[in-house]
Coordinates of C-alpha atoms in Angstrom, one line a residue:
X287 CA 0.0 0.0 0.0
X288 CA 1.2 3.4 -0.7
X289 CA 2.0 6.3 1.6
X290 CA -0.2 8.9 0.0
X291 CA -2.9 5.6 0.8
X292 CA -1.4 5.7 4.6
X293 CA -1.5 9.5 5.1
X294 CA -5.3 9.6 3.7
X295 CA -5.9 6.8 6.0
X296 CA -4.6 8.9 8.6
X297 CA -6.4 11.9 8.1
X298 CA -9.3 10.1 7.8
X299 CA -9.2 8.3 11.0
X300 CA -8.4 12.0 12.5
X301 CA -11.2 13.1 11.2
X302 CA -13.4 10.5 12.2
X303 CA -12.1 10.2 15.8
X304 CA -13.7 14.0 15.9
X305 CA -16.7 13.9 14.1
X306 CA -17.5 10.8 16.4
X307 CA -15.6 11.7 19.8
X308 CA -19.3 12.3 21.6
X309 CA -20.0 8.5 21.3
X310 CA -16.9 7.1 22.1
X311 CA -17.0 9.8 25.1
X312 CA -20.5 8.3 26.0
X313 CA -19.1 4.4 25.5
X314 CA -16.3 5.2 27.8
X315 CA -18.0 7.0 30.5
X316 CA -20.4 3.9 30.5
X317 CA -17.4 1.6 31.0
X318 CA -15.9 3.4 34.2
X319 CA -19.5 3.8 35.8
X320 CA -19.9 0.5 35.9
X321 CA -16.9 -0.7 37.4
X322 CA -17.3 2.2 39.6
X323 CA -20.7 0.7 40.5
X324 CA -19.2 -3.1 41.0
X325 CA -16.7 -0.7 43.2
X326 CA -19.5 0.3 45.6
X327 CA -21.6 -2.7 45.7
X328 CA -18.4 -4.2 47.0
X329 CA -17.6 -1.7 48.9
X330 CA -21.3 -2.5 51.4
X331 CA -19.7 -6.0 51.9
X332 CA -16.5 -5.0 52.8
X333 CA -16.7 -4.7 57.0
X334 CA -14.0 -6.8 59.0
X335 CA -10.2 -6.6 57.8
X336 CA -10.3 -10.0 56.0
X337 CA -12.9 -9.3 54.0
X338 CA -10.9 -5.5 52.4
X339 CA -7.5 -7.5 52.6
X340 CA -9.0 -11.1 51.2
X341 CA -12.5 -10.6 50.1
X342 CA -13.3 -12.5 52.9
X343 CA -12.0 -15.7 51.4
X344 CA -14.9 -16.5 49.7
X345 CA -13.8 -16.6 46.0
X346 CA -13.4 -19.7 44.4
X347 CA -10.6 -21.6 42.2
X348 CA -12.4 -20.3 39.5
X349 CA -13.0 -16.9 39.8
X350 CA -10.0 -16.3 41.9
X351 CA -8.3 -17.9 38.5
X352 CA -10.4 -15.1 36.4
X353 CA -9.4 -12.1 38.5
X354 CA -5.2 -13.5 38.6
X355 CA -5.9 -13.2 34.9
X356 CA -7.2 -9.9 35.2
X357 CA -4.6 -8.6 37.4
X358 CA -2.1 -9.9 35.3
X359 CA -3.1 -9.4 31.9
X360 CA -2.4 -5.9 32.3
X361 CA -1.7 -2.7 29.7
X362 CA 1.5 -4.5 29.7
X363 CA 0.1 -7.4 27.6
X364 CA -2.5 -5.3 25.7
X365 CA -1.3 -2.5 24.8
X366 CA 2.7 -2.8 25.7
X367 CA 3.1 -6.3 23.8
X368 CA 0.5 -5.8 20.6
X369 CA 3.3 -2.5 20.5
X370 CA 6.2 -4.7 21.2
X371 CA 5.8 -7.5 18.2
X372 CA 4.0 -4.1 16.0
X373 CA 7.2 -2.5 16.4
X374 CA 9.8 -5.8 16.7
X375 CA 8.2 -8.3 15.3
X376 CA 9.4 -12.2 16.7
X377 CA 11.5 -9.9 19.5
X378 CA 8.6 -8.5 20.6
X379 CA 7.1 -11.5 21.2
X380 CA 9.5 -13.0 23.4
X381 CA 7.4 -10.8 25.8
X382 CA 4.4 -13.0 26.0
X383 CA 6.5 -16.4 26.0
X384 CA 8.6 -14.6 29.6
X385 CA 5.3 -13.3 31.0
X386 CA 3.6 -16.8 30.6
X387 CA 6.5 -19.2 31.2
X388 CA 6.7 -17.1 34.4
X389 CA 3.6 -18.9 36.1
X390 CA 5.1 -22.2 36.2
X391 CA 7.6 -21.0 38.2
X392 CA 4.8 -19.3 40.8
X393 CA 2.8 -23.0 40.3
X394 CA 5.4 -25.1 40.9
X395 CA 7.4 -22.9 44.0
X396 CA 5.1 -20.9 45.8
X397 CA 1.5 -20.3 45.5
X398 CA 0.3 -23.4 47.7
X399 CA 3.0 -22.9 50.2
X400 CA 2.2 -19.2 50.4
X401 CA -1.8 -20.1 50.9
X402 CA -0.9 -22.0 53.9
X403 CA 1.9 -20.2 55.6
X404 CA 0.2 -16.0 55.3
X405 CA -3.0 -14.2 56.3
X406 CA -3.2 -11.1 54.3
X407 CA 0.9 -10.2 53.3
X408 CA 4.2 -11.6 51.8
X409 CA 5.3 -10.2 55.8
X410 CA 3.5 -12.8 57.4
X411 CA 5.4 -16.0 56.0
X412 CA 8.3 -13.9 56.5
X413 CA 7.8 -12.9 59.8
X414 CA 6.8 -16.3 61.2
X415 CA 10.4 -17.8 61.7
X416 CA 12.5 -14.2 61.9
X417 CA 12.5 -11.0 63.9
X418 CA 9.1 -9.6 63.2
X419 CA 10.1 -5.9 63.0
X420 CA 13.1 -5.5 61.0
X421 CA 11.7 -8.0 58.2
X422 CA 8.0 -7.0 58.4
X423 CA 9.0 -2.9 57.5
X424 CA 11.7 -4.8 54.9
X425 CA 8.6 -6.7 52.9
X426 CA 7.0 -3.6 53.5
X427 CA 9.3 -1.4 51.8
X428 CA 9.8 -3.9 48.9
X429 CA 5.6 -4.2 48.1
X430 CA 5.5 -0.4 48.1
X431 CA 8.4 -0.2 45.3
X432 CA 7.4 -2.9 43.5
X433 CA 4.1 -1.5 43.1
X434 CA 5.3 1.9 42.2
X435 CA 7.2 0.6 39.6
X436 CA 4.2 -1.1 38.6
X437 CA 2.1 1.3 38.3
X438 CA 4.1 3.7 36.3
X439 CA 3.4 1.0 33.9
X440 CA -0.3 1.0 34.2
X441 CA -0.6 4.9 34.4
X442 CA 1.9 5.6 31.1
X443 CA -1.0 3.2 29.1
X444 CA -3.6 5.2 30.5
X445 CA -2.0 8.2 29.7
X446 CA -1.9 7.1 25.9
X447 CA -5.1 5.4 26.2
X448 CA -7.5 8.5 27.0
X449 CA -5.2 10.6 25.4
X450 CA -5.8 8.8 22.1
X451 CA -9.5 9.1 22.3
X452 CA -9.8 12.6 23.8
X453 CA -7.8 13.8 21.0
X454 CA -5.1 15.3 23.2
X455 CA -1.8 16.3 22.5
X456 CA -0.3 18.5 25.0
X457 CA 1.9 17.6 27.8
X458 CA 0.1 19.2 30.2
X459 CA -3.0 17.4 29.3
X460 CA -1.7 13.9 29.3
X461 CA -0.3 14.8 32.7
X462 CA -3.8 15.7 33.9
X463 CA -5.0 11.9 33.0
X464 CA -2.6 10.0 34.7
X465 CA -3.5 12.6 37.4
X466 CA -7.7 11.2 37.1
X467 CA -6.4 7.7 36.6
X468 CA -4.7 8.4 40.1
X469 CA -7.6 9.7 41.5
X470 CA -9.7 7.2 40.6
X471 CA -7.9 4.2 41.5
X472 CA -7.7 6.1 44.8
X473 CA -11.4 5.5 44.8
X474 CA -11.5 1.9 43.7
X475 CA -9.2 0.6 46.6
X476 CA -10.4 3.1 49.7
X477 CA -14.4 1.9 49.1
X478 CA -14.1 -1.8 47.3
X479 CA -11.1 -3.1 49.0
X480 CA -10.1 -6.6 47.9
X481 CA -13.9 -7.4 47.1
X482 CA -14.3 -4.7 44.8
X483 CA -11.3 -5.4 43.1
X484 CA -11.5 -8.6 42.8
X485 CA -14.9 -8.4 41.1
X486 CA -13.8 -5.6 38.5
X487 CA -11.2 -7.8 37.9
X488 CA -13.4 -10.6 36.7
X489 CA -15.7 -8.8 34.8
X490 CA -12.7 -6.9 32.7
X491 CA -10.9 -9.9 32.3
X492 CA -13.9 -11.6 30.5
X493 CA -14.2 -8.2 28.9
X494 CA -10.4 -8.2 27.4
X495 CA -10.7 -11.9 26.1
X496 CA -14.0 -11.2 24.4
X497 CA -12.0 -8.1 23.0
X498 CA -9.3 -10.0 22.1
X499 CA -11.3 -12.9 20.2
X500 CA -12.9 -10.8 18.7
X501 CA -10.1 -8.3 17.0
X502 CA -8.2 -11.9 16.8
X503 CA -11.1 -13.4 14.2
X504 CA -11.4 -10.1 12.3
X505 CA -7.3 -9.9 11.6
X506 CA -7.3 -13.0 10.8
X507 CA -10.7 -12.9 8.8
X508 CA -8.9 -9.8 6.4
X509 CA -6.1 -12.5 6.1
X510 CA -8.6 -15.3 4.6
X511 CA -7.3 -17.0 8.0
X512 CA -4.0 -17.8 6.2
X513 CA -1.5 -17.1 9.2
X514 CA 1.4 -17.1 6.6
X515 CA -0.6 -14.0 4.7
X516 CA -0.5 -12.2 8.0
X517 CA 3.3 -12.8 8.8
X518 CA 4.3 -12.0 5.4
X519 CA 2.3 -8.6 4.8
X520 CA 3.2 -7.8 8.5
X521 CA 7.0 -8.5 7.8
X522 CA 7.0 -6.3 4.1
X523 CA 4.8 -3.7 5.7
X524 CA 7.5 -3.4 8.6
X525 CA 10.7 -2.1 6.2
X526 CA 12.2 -5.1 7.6
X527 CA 11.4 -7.9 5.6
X528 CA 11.9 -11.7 6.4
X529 CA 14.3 -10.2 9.7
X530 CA 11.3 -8.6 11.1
X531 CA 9.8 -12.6 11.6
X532 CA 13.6 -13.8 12.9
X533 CA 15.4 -13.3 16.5
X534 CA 17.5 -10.0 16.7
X535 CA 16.2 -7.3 15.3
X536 CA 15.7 -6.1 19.0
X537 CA 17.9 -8.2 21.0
X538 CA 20.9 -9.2 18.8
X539 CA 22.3 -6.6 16.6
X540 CA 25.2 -6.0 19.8
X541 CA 26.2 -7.8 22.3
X542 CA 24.9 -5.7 24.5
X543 CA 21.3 -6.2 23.5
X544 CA 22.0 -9.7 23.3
X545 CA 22.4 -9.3 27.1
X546 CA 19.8 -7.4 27.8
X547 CA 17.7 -10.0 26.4
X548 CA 19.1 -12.6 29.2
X549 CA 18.7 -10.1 31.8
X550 CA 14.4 -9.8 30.8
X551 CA 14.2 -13.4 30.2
X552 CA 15.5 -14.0 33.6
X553 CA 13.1 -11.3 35.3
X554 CA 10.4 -12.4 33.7
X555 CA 10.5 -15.3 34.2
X556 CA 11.1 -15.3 37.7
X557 CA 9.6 -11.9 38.9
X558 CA 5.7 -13.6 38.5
X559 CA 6.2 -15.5 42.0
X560 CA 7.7 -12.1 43.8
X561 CA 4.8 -9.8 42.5
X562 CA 2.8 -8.7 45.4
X563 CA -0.3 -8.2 44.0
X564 CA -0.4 -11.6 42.7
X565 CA 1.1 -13.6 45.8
X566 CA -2.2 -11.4 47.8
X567 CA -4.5 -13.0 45.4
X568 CA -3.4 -16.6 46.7
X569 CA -5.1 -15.6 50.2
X570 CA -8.4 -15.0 48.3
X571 CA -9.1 -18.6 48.2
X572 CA -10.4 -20.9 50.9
X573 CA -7.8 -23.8 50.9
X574 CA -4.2 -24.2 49.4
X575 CA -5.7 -27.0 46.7
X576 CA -8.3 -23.7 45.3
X577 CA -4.7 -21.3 45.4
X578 CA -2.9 -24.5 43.1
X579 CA -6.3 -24.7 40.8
X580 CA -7.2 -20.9 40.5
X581 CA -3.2 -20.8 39.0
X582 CA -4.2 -23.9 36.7
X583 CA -7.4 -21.5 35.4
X584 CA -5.0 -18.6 35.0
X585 CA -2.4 -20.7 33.4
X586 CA -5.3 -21.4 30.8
X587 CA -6.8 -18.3 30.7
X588 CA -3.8 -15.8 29.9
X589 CA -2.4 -18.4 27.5
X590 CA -4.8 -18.4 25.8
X591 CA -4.4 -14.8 25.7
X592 CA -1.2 -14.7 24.8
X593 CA -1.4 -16.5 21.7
X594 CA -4.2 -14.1 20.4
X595 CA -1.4 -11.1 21.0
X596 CA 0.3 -12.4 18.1
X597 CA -2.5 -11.8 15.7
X598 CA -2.9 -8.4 17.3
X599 CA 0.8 -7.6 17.1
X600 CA 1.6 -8.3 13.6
X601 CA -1.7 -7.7 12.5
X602 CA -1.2 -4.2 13.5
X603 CA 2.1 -4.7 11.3
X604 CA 0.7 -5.8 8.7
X605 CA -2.6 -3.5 8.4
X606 CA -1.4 -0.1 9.9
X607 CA 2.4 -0.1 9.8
X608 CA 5.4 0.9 12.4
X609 CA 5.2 5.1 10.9
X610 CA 1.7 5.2 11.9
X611 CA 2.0 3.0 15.1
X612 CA 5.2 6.0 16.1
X613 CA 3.0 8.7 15.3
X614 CA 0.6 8.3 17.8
X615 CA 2.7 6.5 20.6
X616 CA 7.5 6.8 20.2
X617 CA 6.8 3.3 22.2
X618 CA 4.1 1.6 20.3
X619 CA 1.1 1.8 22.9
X620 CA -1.2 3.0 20.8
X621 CA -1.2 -0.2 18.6
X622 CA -3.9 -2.1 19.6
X623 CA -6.7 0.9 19.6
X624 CA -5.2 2.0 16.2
X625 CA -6.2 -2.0 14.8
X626 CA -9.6 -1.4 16.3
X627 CA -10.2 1.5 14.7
X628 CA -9.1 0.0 11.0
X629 CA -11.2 -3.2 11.8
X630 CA -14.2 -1.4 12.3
X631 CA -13.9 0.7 9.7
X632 CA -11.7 3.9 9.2
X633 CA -13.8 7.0 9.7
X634 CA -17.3 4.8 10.2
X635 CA -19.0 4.6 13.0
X636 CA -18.4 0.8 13.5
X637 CA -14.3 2.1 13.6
X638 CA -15.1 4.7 16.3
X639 CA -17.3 2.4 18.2
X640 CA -14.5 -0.5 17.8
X641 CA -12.0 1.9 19.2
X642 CA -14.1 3.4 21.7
X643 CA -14.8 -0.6 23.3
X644 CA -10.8 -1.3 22.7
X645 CA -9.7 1.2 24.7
X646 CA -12.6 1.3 27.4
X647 CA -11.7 -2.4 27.8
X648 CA -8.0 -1.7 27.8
X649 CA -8.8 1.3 30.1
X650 CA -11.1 -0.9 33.0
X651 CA -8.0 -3.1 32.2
X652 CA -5.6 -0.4 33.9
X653 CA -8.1 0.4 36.7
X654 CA -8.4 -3.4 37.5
X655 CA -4.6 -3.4 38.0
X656 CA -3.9 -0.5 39.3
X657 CA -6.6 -1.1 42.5
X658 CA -4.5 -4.5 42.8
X659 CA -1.5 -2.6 43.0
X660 CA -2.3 -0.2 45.2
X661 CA -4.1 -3.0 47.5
X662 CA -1.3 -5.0 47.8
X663 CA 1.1 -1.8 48.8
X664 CA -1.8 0.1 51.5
X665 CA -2.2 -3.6 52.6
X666 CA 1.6 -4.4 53.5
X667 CA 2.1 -0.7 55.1
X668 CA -1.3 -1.2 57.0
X669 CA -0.7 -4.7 58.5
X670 CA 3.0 -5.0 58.4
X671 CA 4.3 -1.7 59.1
X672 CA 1.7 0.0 60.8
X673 CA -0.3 -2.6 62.7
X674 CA 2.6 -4.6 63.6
X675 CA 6.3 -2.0 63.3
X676 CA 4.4 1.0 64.9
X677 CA 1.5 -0.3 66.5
X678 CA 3.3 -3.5 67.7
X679 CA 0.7 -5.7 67.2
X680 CA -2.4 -3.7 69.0
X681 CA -4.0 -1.9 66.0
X682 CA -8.2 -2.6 66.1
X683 CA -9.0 -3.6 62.7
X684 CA -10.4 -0.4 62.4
X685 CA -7.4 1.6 62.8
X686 CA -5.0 -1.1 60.2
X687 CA -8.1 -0.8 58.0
X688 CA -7.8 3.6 58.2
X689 CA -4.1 3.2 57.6
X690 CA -4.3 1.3 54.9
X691 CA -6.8 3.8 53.4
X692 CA -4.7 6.6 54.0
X693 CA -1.7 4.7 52.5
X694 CA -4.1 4.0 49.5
X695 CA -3.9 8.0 48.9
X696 CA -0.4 9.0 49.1
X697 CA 0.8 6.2 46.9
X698 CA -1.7 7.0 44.8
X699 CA -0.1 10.6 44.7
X700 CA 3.6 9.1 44.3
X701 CA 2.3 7.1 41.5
X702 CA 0.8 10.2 39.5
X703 CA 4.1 12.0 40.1
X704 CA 6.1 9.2 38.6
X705 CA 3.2 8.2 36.0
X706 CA 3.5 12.0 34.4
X707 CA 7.5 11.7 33.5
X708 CA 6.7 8.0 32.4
X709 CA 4.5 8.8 29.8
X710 CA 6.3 7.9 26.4
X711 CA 7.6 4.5 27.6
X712 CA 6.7 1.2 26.7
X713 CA 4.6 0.2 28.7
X714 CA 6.0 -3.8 28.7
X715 CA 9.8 -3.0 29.1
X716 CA 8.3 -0.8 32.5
X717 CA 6.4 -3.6 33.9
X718 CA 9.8 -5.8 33.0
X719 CA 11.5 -3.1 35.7
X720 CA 8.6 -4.1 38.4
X721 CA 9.5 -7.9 37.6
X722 CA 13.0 -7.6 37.6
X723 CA 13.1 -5.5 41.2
X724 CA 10.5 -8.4 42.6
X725 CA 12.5 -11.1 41.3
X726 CA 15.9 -9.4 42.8
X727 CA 13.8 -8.7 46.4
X728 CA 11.2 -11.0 47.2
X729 CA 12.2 -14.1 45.5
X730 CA 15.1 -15.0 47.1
X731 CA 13.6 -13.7 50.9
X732 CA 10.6 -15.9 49.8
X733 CA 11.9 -19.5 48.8
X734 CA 14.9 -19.2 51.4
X735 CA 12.2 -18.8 54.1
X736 CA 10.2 -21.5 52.9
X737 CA 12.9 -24.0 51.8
X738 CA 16.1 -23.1 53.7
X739 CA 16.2 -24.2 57.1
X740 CA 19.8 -21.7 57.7
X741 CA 17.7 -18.8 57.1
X742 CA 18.4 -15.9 59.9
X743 CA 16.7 -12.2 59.9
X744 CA 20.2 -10.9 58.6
X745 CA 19.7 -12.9 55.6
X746 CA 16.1 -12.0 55.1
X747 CA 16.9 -8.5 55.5
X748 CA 20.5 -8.1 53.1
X749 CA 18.1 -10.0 51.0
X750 CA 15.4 -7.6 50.5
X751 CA 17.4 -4.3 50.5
X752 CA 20.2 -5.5 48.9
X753 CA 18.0 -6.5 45.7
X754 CA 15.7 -3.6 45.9
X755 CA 18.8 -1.2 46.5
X756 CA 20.7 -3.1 43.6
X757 CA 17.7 -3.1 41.2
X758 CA 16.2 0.7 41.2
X759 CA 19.9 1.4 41.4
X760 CA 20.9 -0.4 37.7
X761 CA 17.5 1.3 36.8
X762 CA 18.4 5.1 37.7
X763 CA 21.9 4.9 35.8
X764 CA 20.2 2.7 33.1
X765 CA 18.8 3.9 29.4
X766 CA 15.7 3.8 30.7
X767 CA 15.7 6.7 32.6
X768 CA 17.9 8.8 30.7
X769 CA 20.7 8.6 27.5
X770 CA 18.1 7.8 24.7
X771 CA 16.1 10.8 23.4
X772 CA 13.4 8.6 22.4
X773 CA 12.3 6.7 25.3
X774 CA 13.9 7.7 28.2
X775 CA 11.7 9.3 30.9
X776 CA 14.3 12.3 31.2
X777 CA 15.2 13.8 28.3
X778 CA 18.1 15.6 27.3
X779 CA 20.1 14.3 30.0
X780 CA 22.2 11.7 30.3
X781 CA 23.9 9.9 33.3
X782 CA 23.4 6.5 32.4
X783 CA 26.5 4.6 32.8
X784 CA 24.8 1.3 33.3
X785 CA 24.3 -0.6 29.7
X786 CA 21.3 -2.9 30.3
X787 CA 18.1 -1.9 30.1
X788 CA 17.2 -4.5 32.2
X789 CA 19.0 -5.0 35.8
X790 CA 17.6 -8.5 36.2
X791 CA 20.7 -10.5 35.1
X792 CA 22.9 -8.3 38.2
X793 CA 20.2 -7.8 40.2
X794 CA 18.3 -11.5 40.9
X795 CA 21.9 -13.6 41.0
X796 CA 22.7 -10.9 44.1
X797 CA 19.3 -11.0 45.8
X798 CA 19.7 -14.7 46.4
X799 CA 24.2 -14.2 47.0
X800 CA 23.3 -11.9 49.5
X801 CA 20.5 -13.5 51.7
X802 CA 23.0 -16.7 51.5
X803 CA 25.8 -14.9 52.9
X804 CA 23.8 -12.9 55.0
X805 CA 22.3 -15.9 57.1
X806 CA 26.0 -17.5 57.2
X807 CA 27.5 -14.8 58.7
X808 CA 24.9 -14.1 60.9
X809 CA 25.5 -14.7 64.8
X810 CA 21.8 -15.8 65.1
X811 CA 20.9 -19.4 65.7
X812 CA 18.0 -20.3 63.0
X813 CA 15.3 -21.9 65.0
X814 CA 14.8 -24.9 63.9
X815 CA 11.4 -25.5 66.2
X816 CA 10.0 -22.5 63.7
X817 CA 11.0 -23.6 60.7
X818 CA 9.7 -26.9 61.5
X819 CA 6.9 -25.8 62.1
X820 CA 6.6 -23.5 58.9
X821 CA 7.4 -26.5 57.1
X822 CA 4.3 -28.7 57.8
X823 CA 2.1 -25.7 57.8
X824 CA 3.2 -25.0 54.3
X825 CA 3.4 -28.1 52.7
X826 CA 0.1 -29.5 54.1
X827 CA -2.0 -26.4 55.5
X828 CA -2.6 -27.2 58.5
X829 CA -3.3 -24.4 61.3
X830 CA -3.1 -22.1 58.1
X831 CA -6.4 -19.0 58.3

């Protein structure tokens, strides 16, 4: 197809996107009342502390397997991978295969032995065989920066998201919608509480696969369902040719990229089973056996998911093209909203309904996350700092359930802050960050505490801080916040000296070296009695809440 074809395409779609702005205004507004309503009705069920940390622990395998999906399948995978594999091609893929390969790894390892050793936070196995304090306000510390990291993800998408359909341009005004994505999340998680969230969760991750089948079958319809068709146009439209189908054309031109790609493999891969907001969804469940099935569902689920992201990725390729992808969005977010839009029609009202659905999907996608997020970080200040650091164990469940409100607010405002300068980044390689730091942190403190009878507080504690403080580290002097005009959150600056975009492949290896030497060196006896008992409780759930 031509460029004069492409630029009357564009203008079209501009000019559509106008004429027809009041219904996909309407479409949208429909979308966040109703979650916002889910939000409320939730919120009138939500009275003791188990019920806003663990919904009570009333779900079952099955919908706690649909609202894992949800949580998971974030604007990463929509919008941040469709860019990805737009943009890449087979590199951007490796995305999806890191994201999913990563459940086995929570399966197999941790989300049965977490079900029967916690109550509400990743601080309560920790703290049940060390020194409560010092590692409770460690796990603390390491949800809230995990999550922030996170979220940056989720508000960048939004950012593009509403921006897209607003028509806006301006800094200023994609700064003010992260801002009301802040705001509102702020709402979800202070009223709903785990109930609410889980339940929005649900209903937008049945939302995004219906979504997803359905752009799937019409890419592949245009295509006369001939994959190879897709592949081939998507690789001739990309200015690549057969490379764009092949390894390397984002990880492998330099060595350097070549180990970049280890380092996201590796955080991917492992950062799934350190994710807060996914190990709290484990306590959702009534028994350890619903925690193993609910991952089974969401195995199923977001595989099958994955899969459909290749028709979206390349079909995006292959039917808008990388120049128009770049004009809306440097990092390729815009992607999958763009396809809807050409599916439906370019400058018809089925286009501007189609995009209008995409993104209000993709958007209740965000706000899904985000309130998991944010519930997993007010949760962990609430009952592991406050409740039991300050309070010392004699907060009412009142005041840890006030605390965790008011935590709800100012990381709400941290994330806004940090959500505004993050606006032109991928939206997968940030979530990659979040993984990487988890996987550094958590991972190591988490399976040494289950599985290694040595384990001391020292250990725990060089664990957590020495990943956390080795991961955002690699991250600040990384490409990713500044050094590349493009895509780095400050530009016209650079005082990166670190190469990788990813800290994963430094990072993780020292998380566990350090809780290792840490426990040996410590003059602390392990006890043994504890771990013991951890040990049963974990493996067979009994005595577990």
């Amino acid at each position: 197809m031509s460029a004069a074809y492409h630029s009357h395409t564009a203008v079209l779609a501009a000019s559509s996107t106008t004429e027809h702005r009041p219904l996909i205004i309407t479409l949208f507004a429909v979308f966040v009342a109703a979650t916002l309503g889910i939000t409320v009705w939730a919120g009138r069920q939500t009275k003791s502390a188990s019920d806003f940390y663990a919904g009570g622990r009333q779900f079952t395998a099955f919908q706690n397997g649909l609202a894992v999906s949800g949580d998971y399948m974030s604007a990463a995978s929509f919008l941040g991978i469709a860019g990805a594999i737009a943009l890449f091609g087979y590199d951007g893929f490796l995305y999806s295969i890191g994201f999913l390969v990563a459940w086995l790894v929570a399966l197999l390892l941790v989300a049965e032995p977490l079900r029967n050793s916690g109550r509400y936070t990743m601080g309560d196995v920790l703290a049940y065989r060390m020194r409560q304090r010092p590692v409770r306000t460690a796990a603390g510390v390491s949800t809230i920066i995990v999550s922030i990291f996170y979220l940056l993800a989720q508000m960048a998408g939004a950012g593009v998201l509403v921006s897209l359909l607003l028509g806006i341009t301006s800094d200023a005004g994609k700064i003010l919608i992260v801002a009301l994505v802040g705001v509102l999340m702020i709402v979800y998680v202070t009223i709903g509480g785990m109930k609410g969230t889980t339940w929005v969760q649900m209903v937008k991750a049945v939302l995004l696969i219906a979504g997803a089948i359905l752009m799937t079958f019409m890419v592949l319809w245009k295509f006369d369902f001939n994959v190879s068709d897709l592949l081939g146009t998507a690789a001739e439209k990309s200015g690549h040719g057969a490379s764009f189908l092949e390894p390397g054309l984002k990880y492998g031109a330099t060595g350097t990229s070549k180990l970049d790609f280890l380092s996201l493999g590796i955080a991917l891969v492992l950062g799934t089973a350190g994710l807060p907001h996914i190990l709290i969804r484990f306590y959702t469940v009534p028994t350890a056996k619903a925690a193993r099935k609910s991952v089974n569902w969401a195995i199923g689920i977001i595989g099958a998911f994955y899969l459909m992201t290749i028709a979206l990725g390349f079909g995006a390729a292959a039917l808008i093209g990388p120049k128009e992808i770049i004009a809306k969005n440097p990092a390729g977010n815009a992607a999958a909203p763009q396809l809807a839009e050409y599916l439906g029609g370019v400058g018809s009202t089925g286009g501007a309904v189609m995009l209008a659905v995409i993104s209000a999907v993709a958007f209740a996608t965000i706000l899904a996350v985000v309130a998991g997020l944010t519930l997993a970080s007010s949760s962990s200040f609430a009952h592991d700092i406050y409740a039991n650091v300050i309070r010392k164990g004699k907060a009412t469940e009142k005041e840890e359930m006030r605390a965790a409100r008011w935590a709800t607010v100012f990381i709400g405002a941290a994330a806004i802050l940090l959500g505004a300068f993050a606006r032109d980044m991928n939206v997968a390689g940030l979530v990659a960050l979040a993984f990487a730091v988890a996987a550094s942190a958590n991972l190591p403190t988490l399976l040494y505490s289950l599985f290694w009878k040595r384990f001391t507080t020292q250990g725990a504690l060089w664990s957590i801080y020495g990943g956390l403080a080795a991961s955002v580290i690699l991250v600040l002097f990384s490409p990713v916040v500044s050094g590349n005009e493009k895509t780095s959150m400050f530009k016209g600056v650079d005082f990166a000296w670190f190469p990788l975009e990813n800290p994963g492949l430094i990072s993780i290896p020292l998380g566990f070296l350090l809780g290792w030497i840490g426990s040996l060196l410590s003059k602390e006896e392990p006890d043994k009695g504890k771990y013991a008992e951890l040990e049963v409780k974990s493996l067979t759930g009994i005595g577990a809440h």
